[in-house]
PDB file of C-alpha atoms in Angstrom:
ATOM      1  CA  UNK A  10     -14.058   9.924  16.306  1.00 78.00           C
ATOM      2  CA  UNK A  11     -17.799  10.621  16.366  1.00 85.00           C
ATOM      3  CA  UNK A  12     -20.523   8.773  18.269  1.00 89.00           C
ATOM      4  CA  UNK A  13     -21.630   6.703  15.267  1.00 92.00           C
ATOM      5  CA  UNK A  14     -18.073   5.501  14.686  1.00 91.00           C
ATOM      6  CA  UNK A  15     -17.680   4.578  18.346  1.00 92.00           C
ATOM      7  CA  UNK A  16     -20.998   2.712  18.308  1.00 94.00           C
ATOM      8  CA  UNK A  17     -19.931   0.869  15.157  1.00 94.00           C
ATOM      9  CA  UNK A  18     -16.686  -0.282  16.761  1.00 94.00           C
ATOM     10  CA  UNK A  19     -18.528  -1.387  19.898  1.00 95.00           C
ATOM     11  CA  UNK A  20     -20.977  -3.462  17.865  1.00 96.00           C
ATOM     12  CA  UNK A  21     -18.210  -5.064  15.831  1.00 96.00           C
ATOM     13  CA  UNK A  22     -16.198  -5.813  18.968  1.00 95.00           C
ATOM     14  CA  UNK A  23     -19.304  -7.391  20.488  1.00 97.00           C
ATOM     15  CA  UNK A  24     -19.748  -9.615  17.437  1.00 97.00           C
ATOM     16  CA  UNK A  25     -16.113 -10.728  17.603  1.00 97.00           C
ATOM     17  CA  UNK A  26     -16.341 -11.494  21.316  1.00 97.00           C
ATOM     18  CA  UNK A  27     -19.561 -13.463  20.810  1.00 98.00           C
ATOM     19  CA  UNK A  28     -17.959 -15.494  18.015  1.00 98.00           C
ATOM     20  CA  UNK A  29     -14.869 -16.170  20.145  1.00 98.00           C
ATOM     21  CA  UNK A  30     -17.001 -17.281  23.094  1.00 98.00           C
ATOM     22  CA  UNK A  31     -19.187 -19.471  20.880  1.00 98.00           C
ATOM     23  CA  UNK A  32     -16.129 -21.157  19.369  1.00 98.00           C
ATOM     24  CA  UNK A  33     -14.673 -21.767  22.831  1.00 98.00           C
ATOM     25  CA  UNK A  34     -17.910 -23.458  23.887  1.00 98.00           C
ATOM     26  CA  UNK A  35     -18.372 -25.494  20.711  1.00 97.00           C
ATOM     27  CA  UNK A  36     -15.434 -25.873  18.337  1.00 98.00           C
ATOM     28  CA  UNK A  37     -17.313 -26.727  15.143  1.00 98.00           C
ATOM     29  CA  UNK A  38     -16.599 -25.786  11.547  1.00 98.00           C
ATOM     30  CA  UNK A  39     -19.736 -23.637  11.582  1.00 98.00           C
ATOM     31  CA  UNK A  40     -18.436 -21.721  14.608  1.00 98.00           C
ATOM     32  CA  UNK A  41     -15.048 -21.339  12.945  1.00 98.00           C
ATOM     33  CA  UNK A  42     -16.562 -19.916   9.773  1.00 98.00           C
ATOM     34  CA  UNK A  43     -18.648 -17.510  11.819  1.00 98.00           C
ATOM     35  CA  UNK A  44     -15.543 -16.291  13.655  1.00 98.00           C
ATOM     36  CA  UNK A  45     -13.659 -15.702  10.405  1.00 98.00           C
ATOM     37  CA  UNK A  46     -16.549 -13.687   9.000  1.00 98.00           C
ATOM     38  CA  UNK A  47     -16.835 -11.623  12.192  1.00 98.00           C
ATOM     39  CA  UNK A  48     -13.105 -10.916  12.379  1.00 98.00           C
ATOM     40  CA  UNK A  49     -12.793  -9.727   8.783  1.00 98.00           C
ATOM     41  CA  UNK A  50     -16.055  -7.768   8.983  1.00 97.00           C
ATOM     42  CA  UNK A  51     -14.743  -6.049  12.110  1.00 97.00           C
ATOM     43  CA  UNK A  52     -11.457  -5.283  10.341  1.00 98.00           C
ATOM     44  CA  UNK A  53     -13.407  -3.722   7.466  1.00 97.00           C
ATOM     45  CA  UNK A  54     -15.449  -1.589   9.846  1.00 97.00           C
ATOM     46  CA  UNK A  55     -12.336  -0.517  11.714  1.00 97.00           C
ATOM     47  CA  UNK A  56     -10.646   0.309   8.405  1.00 97.00           C
ATOM     48  CA  UNK A  57     -13.575   2.587   7.548  1.00 96.00           C
ATOM     49  CA  UNK A  58     -13.234   4.447  10.850  1.00 96.00           C
ATOM     50  CA  UNK A  59      -9.453   4.590  10.401  1.00 97.00           C
ATOM     51  CA  UNK A  60      -9.904   6.014   6.897  1.00 96.00           C
ATOM     52  CA  UNK A  61     -12.478   8.657   7.845  1.00 95.00           C
ATOM     53  CA  UNK A  62     -10.535   9.963  10.840  1.00 95.00           C
ATOM     54  CA  UNK A  63      -7.199  10.158   9.037  1.00 96.00           C
ATOM     55  CA  UNK A  64      -8.835  11.824   6.034  1.00 96.00           C
ATOM     56  CA  UNK A  65     -10.462  14.436   8.257  1.00 94.00           C
ATOM     57  CA  UNK A  66      -7.109  15.341   9.782  1.00 94.00           C
ATOM     58  CA  UNK A  67      -5.380  15.268   6.382  1.00 95.00           C
ATOM     59  CA  UNK A  68      -7.831  17.916   5.175  1.00 94.00           C
ATOM     60  CA  UNK A  69      -6.920  20.077   8.175  1.00 90.00           C
ATOM     61  CA  UNK A  70      -3.234  19.867   7.228  1.00 92.00           C
ATOM     62  CA  UNK A  71      -3.942  20.423   3.491  1.00 93.00           C
ATOM     63  CA  UNK A  72      -2.656  16.942   2.656  1.00 93.00           C
ATOM     64  CA  UNK A  73      -5.876  15.704   1.033  1.00 91.00           C
ATOM     65  CA  UNK A  74      -5.376  16.248  -2.685  1.00 91.00           C
ATOM     66  CA  UNK A  75      -8.082  15.336  -5.238  1.00 90.00           C
ATOM     67  CA  UNK A  76      -6.479  11.976  -6.055  1.00 90.00           C
ATOM     68  CA  UNK A  77      -6.500  10.947  -2.406  1.00 93.00           C
ATOM     69  CA  UNK A  78     -10.076  12.159  -2.034  1.00 92.00           C
ATOM     70  CA  UNK A  79     -11.153   9.995  -4.985  1.00 90.00           C
ATOM     71  CA  UNK A  80      -9.249   6.986  -3.701  1.00 91.00           C
ATOM     72  CA  UNK A  81     -10.783   7.285  -0.244  1.00 92.00           C
ATOM     73  CA  UNK A  82     -14.224   7.635  -1.828  1.00 90.00           C
ATOM     74  CA  UNK A  83     -13.452   4.576  -3.996  1.00 90.00           C
ATOM     75  CA  UNK A  84     -14.523   6.499  -7.068  1.00 87.00           C
ATOM     76  CA  UNK A  85     -13.229   7.812 -10.355  1.00 86.00           C
ATOM     77  CA  UNK A  86     -14.777  10.013 -13.010  1.00 87.00           C
ATOM     78  CA  UNK A  87     -15.318   9.735 -16.729  1.00 87.00           C
ATOM     79  CA  UNK A  88     -16.698  12.157 -19.299  1.00 90.00           C
ATOM     80  CA  UNK A  89     -19.299  10.826 -21.727  1.00 91.00           C
ATOM     81  CA  UNK A  90     -19.477  11.771 -25.398  1.00 93.00           C
ATOM     82  CA  UNK A  91     -22.268  14.163 -24.396  1.00 92.00           C
ATOM     83  CA  UNK A  92     -19.885  16.023 -22.116  1.00 92.00           C
ATOM     84  CA  UNK A  93     -21.457  14.713 -18.922  1.00 92.00           C
ATOM     85  CA  UNK A  94     -19.236  13.861 -15.946  1.00 90.00           C
ATOM     86  CA  UNK A  95     -20.108  10.429 -14.593  1.00 92.00           C
ATOM     87  CA  UNK A  96     -18.872   9.012 -11.294  1.00 88.00           C
ATOM     88  CA  UNK A  97     -17.679   5.416 -11.466  1.00 86.00           C
ATOM     89  CA  UNK A  98     -17.330   3.189  -8.415  1.00 85.00           C
ATOM     90  CA  UNK A  99     -13.907   1.633  -7.944  1.00 85.00           C
ATOM     91  CA  UNK A 100     -13.423  -1.123  -5.392  1.00 90.00           C
ATOM     92  CA  UNK A 101     -10.208  -0.867  -3.407  1.00 93.00           C
ATOM     93  CA  UNK A 102      -9.137  -3.919  -1.443  1.00 96.00           C
ATOM     94  CA  UNK A 103      -9.065  -3.777   2.342  1.00 97.00           C
ATOM     95  CA  UNK A 104      -5.298  -4.220   2.463  1.00 98.00           C
ATOM     96  CA  UNK A 105      -4.678  -1.514  -0.160  1.00 97.00           C
ATOM     97  CA  UNK A 106      -6.914   0.935   1.706  1.00 97.00           C
ATOM     98  CA  UNK A 107      -5.158   0.235   5.003  1.00 98.00           C
ATOM     99  CA  UNK A 108      -1.781   0.977   3.441  1.00 98.00           C
ATOM    100  CA  UNK A 109      -3.071   4.113   1.698  1.00 97.00           C
ATOM    101  CA  UNK A 110      -4.599   5.413   4.929  1.00 98.00           C
ATOM    102  CA  UNK A 111      -1.330   4.819   6.755  1.00 98.00           C
ATOM    103  CA  UNK A 112       0.645   6.647   4.053  1.00 97.00           C
ATOM    104  CA  UNK A 113      -1.720   9.617   4.271  1.00 97.00           C
ATOM    105  CA  UNK A 114      -1.312   9.706   8.061  1.00 97.00           C
ATOM    106  CA  UNK A 115       2.457   9.826   7.620  1.00 97.00           C
ATOM    107  CA  UNK A 116       2.206  12.949   5.420  1.00 96.00           C
ATOM    108  CA  UNK A 117       1.191  15.077   8.400  1.00 95.00           C
ATOM    109  CA  UNK A 118       2.457  12.865  11.213  1.00 95.00           C
ATOM    110  CA  UNK A 119       5.963  11.675  10.197  1.00 93.00           C
ATOM    111  CA  UNK A 120       6.519   9.944  13.530  1.00 93.00           C
ATOM    112  CA  UNK A 121       4.025   7.263  12.504  1.00 95.00           C
ATOM    113  CA  UNK A 122       6.041   4.119  11.778  1.00 95.00           C
ATOM    114  CA  UNK A 123       4.270   0.953  10.656  1.00 97.00           C
ATOM    115  CA  UNK A 124       6.136  -2.209   9.678  1.00 97.00           C
ATOM    116  CA  UNK A 125       4.137  -4.110   7.072  1.00 98.00           C
ATOM    117  CA  UNK A 126       6.737  -6.849   7.043  1.00 98.00           C
ATOM    118  CA  UNK A 127       5.609  -8.310  10.356  1.00 98.00           C
ATOM    119  CA  UNK A 128       3.685 -11.534  10.930  1.00 98.00           C
ATOM    120  CA  UNK A 129       0.523  -9.657  11.932  1.00 98.00           C
ATOM    121  CA  UNK A 130       0.147  -8.067   8.503  1.00 98.00           C
ATOM    122  CA  UNK A 131       0.680 -11.413   6.772  1.00 98.00           C
ATOM    123  CA  UNK A 132      -1.873 -12.963   9.122  1.00 98.00           C
ATOM    124  CA  UNK A 133      -4.462 -10.310   8.259  1.00 98.00           C
ATOM    125  CA  UNK A 134      -3.973 -10.929   4.531  1.00 98.00           C
ATOM    126  CA  UNK A 135      -4.348 -14.658   5.138  1.00 98.00           C
ATOM    127  CA  UNK A 136      -7.570 -14.068   7.096  1.00 98.00           C
ATOM    128  CA  UNK A 137      -9.026 -12.039   4.224  1.00 98.00           C
ATOM    129  CA  UNK A 138      -8.103 -14.774   1.752  1.00 98.00           C
ATOM    130  CA  UNK A 139      -9.738 -17.409   3.949  1.00 98.00           C
ATOM    131  CA  UNK A 140     -12.882 -15.283   4.358  1.00 98.00           C
ATOM    132  CA  UNK A 141     -13.107 -14.928   0.583  1.00 98.00           C
ATOM    133  CA  UNK A 142     -12.703 -18.684   0.181  1.00 98.00           C
ATOM    134  CA  UNK A 143     -15.535 -19.585   2.536  1.00 98.00           C
ATOM    135  CA  UNK A 144     -17.731 -16.825   1.111  1.00 97.00           C
ATOM    136  CA  UNK A 145     -17.348 -18.173  -2.436  1.00 97.00           C
ATOM    137  CA  UNK A 146     -16.810 -21.922  -1.955  1.00 97.00           C
ATOM    138  CA  UNK A 147     -16.375 -24.151  -4.981  1.00 98.00           C
ATOM    139  CA  UNK A 148     -15.933 -27.465  -3.190  1.00 98.00           C
ATOM    140  CA  UNK A 149     -16.637 -28.846   0.314  1.00 98.00           C
ATOM    141  CA  UNK A 150     -12.987 -28.481   1.335  1.00 98.00           C
ATOM    142  CA  UNK A 151     -13.221 -24.719   0.863  1.00 98.00           C
ATOM    143  CA  UNK A 152     -15.458 -24.519   3.932  1.00 98.00           C
ATOM    144  CA  UNK A 153     -13.090 -26.375   6.240  1.00 98.00           C
ATOM    145  CA  UNK A 154     -10.894 -24.236   8.474  1.00 99.00           C
ATOM    146  CA  UNK A 155      -7.699 -25.389  10.144  1.00 98.00           C
ATOM    147  CA  UNK A 156      -6.370 -24.436  13.569  1.00 98.00           C
ATOM    148  CA  UNK A 157      -3.620 -22.409  11.882  1.00 98.00           C
ATOM    149  CA  UNK A 158      -6.158 -20.431   9.844  1.00 98.00           C
ATOM    150  CA  UNK A 159      -8.184 -19.581  12.940  1.00 98.00           C
ATOM    151  CA  UNK A 160      -5.109 -18.474  14.883  1.00 98.00           C
ATOM    152  CA  UNK A 161      -3.857 -16.414  11.927  1.00 98.00           C
ATOM    153  CA  UNK A 162      -7.222 -14.657  11.622  1.00 98.00           C
ATOM    154  CA  UNK A 163      -7.201 -13.717  15.295  1.00 98.00           C
ATOM    155  CA  UNK A 164      -3.580 -12.559  15.167  1.00 98.00           C
ATOM    156  CA  UNK A 165      -4.188 -10.491  12.030  1.00 98.00           C
ATOM    157  CA  UNK A 166      -7.274  -8.788  13.422  1.00 98.00           C
ATOM    158  CA  UNK A 167      -5.686  -7.877  16.747  1.00 97.00           C
ATOM    159  CA  UNK A 168      -2.520  -6.645  15.030  1.00 98.00           C
ATOM    160  CA  UNK A 169      -4.551  -4.346  12.784  1.00 98.00           C
ATOM    161  CA  UNK A 170      -6.650  -3.117  15.717  1.00 97.00           C
ATOM    162  CA  UNK A 171      -3.548  -2.146  17.673  1.00 97.00           C
ATOM    163  CA  UNK A 172      -1.883  -0.590  14.621  1.00 98.00           C
ATOM    164  CA  UNK A 173      -4.877   1.521  13.560  1.00 97.00           C
ATOM    165  CA  UNK A 174      -5.516   2.787  17.076  1.00 96.00           C
ATOM    166  CA  UNK A 175      -1.836   3.606  17.516  1.00 96.00           C
ATOM    167  CA  UNK A 176      -1.686   5.589  14.274  1.00 97.00           C
ATOM    168  CA  UNK A 177      -4.891   7.472  15.077  1.00 96.00           C
ATOM    169  CA  UNK A 178      -3.610   8.282  18.564  1.00 95.00           C
ATOM    170  CA  UNK A 179      -0.378   9.726  17.135  1.00 95.00           C
ATOM    171  CA  UNK A 180      -2.299  11.657  14.464  1.00 94.00           C
ATOM    172  CA  UNK A 181      -4.687  13.105  17.027  1.00 93.00           C
ATOM    173  CA  UNK A 182      -1.743  14.312  19.128  1.00 92.00           C
ATOM    174  CA  UNK A 183      -0.307  16.089  16.078  1.00 91.00           C
ATOM    175  CA  UNK A 184      -3.712  17.589  15.308  1.00 85.00           C
ATOM    176  CA  UNK A 185      -4.174  18.703  18.930  1.00 86.00           C
ATOM    177  CA  UNK A 186      -0.749  20.362  18.957  1.00 83.00           C
ATOM    178  CA  UNK A 187      -1.669  22.295  15.814  1.00 74.00           C
ATOM    179  CA  UNK A 188      -4.957  23.399  17.370  1.00 70.00           C
ATOM    180  CA  UNK A 189      -3.140  24.557  20.522  1.00 72.00           C
ATOM    181  CA  UNK A 190      -0.707  26.567  18.400  1.00 68.00           C
ATOM    182  CA  UNK A 191      -3.570  28.237  16.545  1.00 66.00           C
ATOM    183  CA  UNK A 192      -5.318  28.985  19.825  1.00 69.00           C
ATOM    184  CA  UNK A 193      -2.156  30.542  21.272  1.00 66.00           C
ATOM    185  CA  UNK A 194      -1.758  32.731  18.188  1.00 58.00           C
ATOM    186  CA  UNK A 195      -5.333  33.960  18.457  1.00 65.00           C
ATOM    187  CA  UNK A 196      -4.912  34.746  22.159  1.00 66.00           C
ATOM    188  CA  UNK A 197      -1.723  36.692  21.441  1.00 59.00           C
ATOM    189  CA  UNK A 198      -3.468  38.523  18.614  1.00 56.00           C
ATOM    190  CA  UNK A 199      -6.339  39.461  20.912  1.00 62.00           C
ATOM    191  CA  UNK A 200      -3.905  40.693  23.556  1.00 66.00           C
ATOM    192  CA  UNK A 201      -2.129  42.909  21.029  1.00 66.00           C
ATOM    193  CA  UNK A 202       1.200  41.050  20.972  1.00 62.00           C
ATOM    194  CA  UNK A 203       3.306  43.058  18.451  1.00 68.00           C
ATOM    195  CA  UNK A 204       5.057  40.049  16.897  1.00 64.00           C
ATOM    196  CA  UNK A 205       1.753  38.249  16.361  1.00 53.00           C
ATOM    197  CA  UNK A 206       0.110  41.373  14.949  1.00 52.00           C
ATOM    198  CA  UNK A 207       2.994  41.725  12.499  1.00 62.00           C
ATOM    199  CA  UNK A 208       2.612  38.061  11.535  1.00 56.00           C
ATOM    200  CA  UNK A 209      -1.101  38.472  10.822  1.00 52.00           C
ATOM    201  CA  UNK A 210      -0.401  41.667   8.864  1.00 61.00           C
ATOM    202  CA  UNK A 211       2.163  39.913   6.645  1.00 63.00           C
ATOM    203  CA  UNK A 212      -0.226  37.014   6.093  1.00 56.00           C
ATOM    204  CA  UNK A 213      -3.020  39.414   5.121  1.00 55.00           C
ATOM    205  CA  UNK A 214      -0.747  41.260   2.703  1.00 61.00           C
ATOM    206  CA  UNK A 215       0.240  37.933   1.160  1.00 57.00           C
ATOM    207  CA  UNK A 216      -3.408  37.103   0.517  1.00 49.00           C
ATOM    208  CA  UNK A 217      -3.987  40.509  -1.069  1.00 52.00           C
ATOM    209  CA  UNK A 218      -0.981  40.009  -3.360  1.00 50.00           C
TER     210      UNK A 218
END
């Protein structure tokens, strides 16, 4: 995770904490709407960081095929009648991207286990639906938020935060183990270890073939 990604998460966490504190001090519908917006915005920012880090490691393990690359970039391509390749933006929902990112992580880190049948996942989907409702209201009632909706939004956000961090932690451990293995091989190669030299020789011959 780079510095910009860390700074992004800190800013989003600060917004969420401010909204929680403000709601605790003054439980108004305005404060509730602000909290919902902050929670879902933070989930979107965290999903971006989750996506970028998992994709980076997937490339290392040669698990990032062109279809996955396009999906993560939220793009597709078309060819015009003039033979020109044109990139077309394709919106992928937050929930779909979270599930795709998790599936990609599992391709190189099989020990990652995420249960999308739990209450936290349902709560996150509910929070997104509520955020969409208050963002595009069609009647006054659309702007009113219940206690259950507020609690679901908080539960969904914190579930996703824990899940994403847990998956990234497991993926990083797998990545680190692979790096250590590569480092050990290089050290053995430098020291003239016969088995390692033979391994490198076979690999080189395979490339030549």
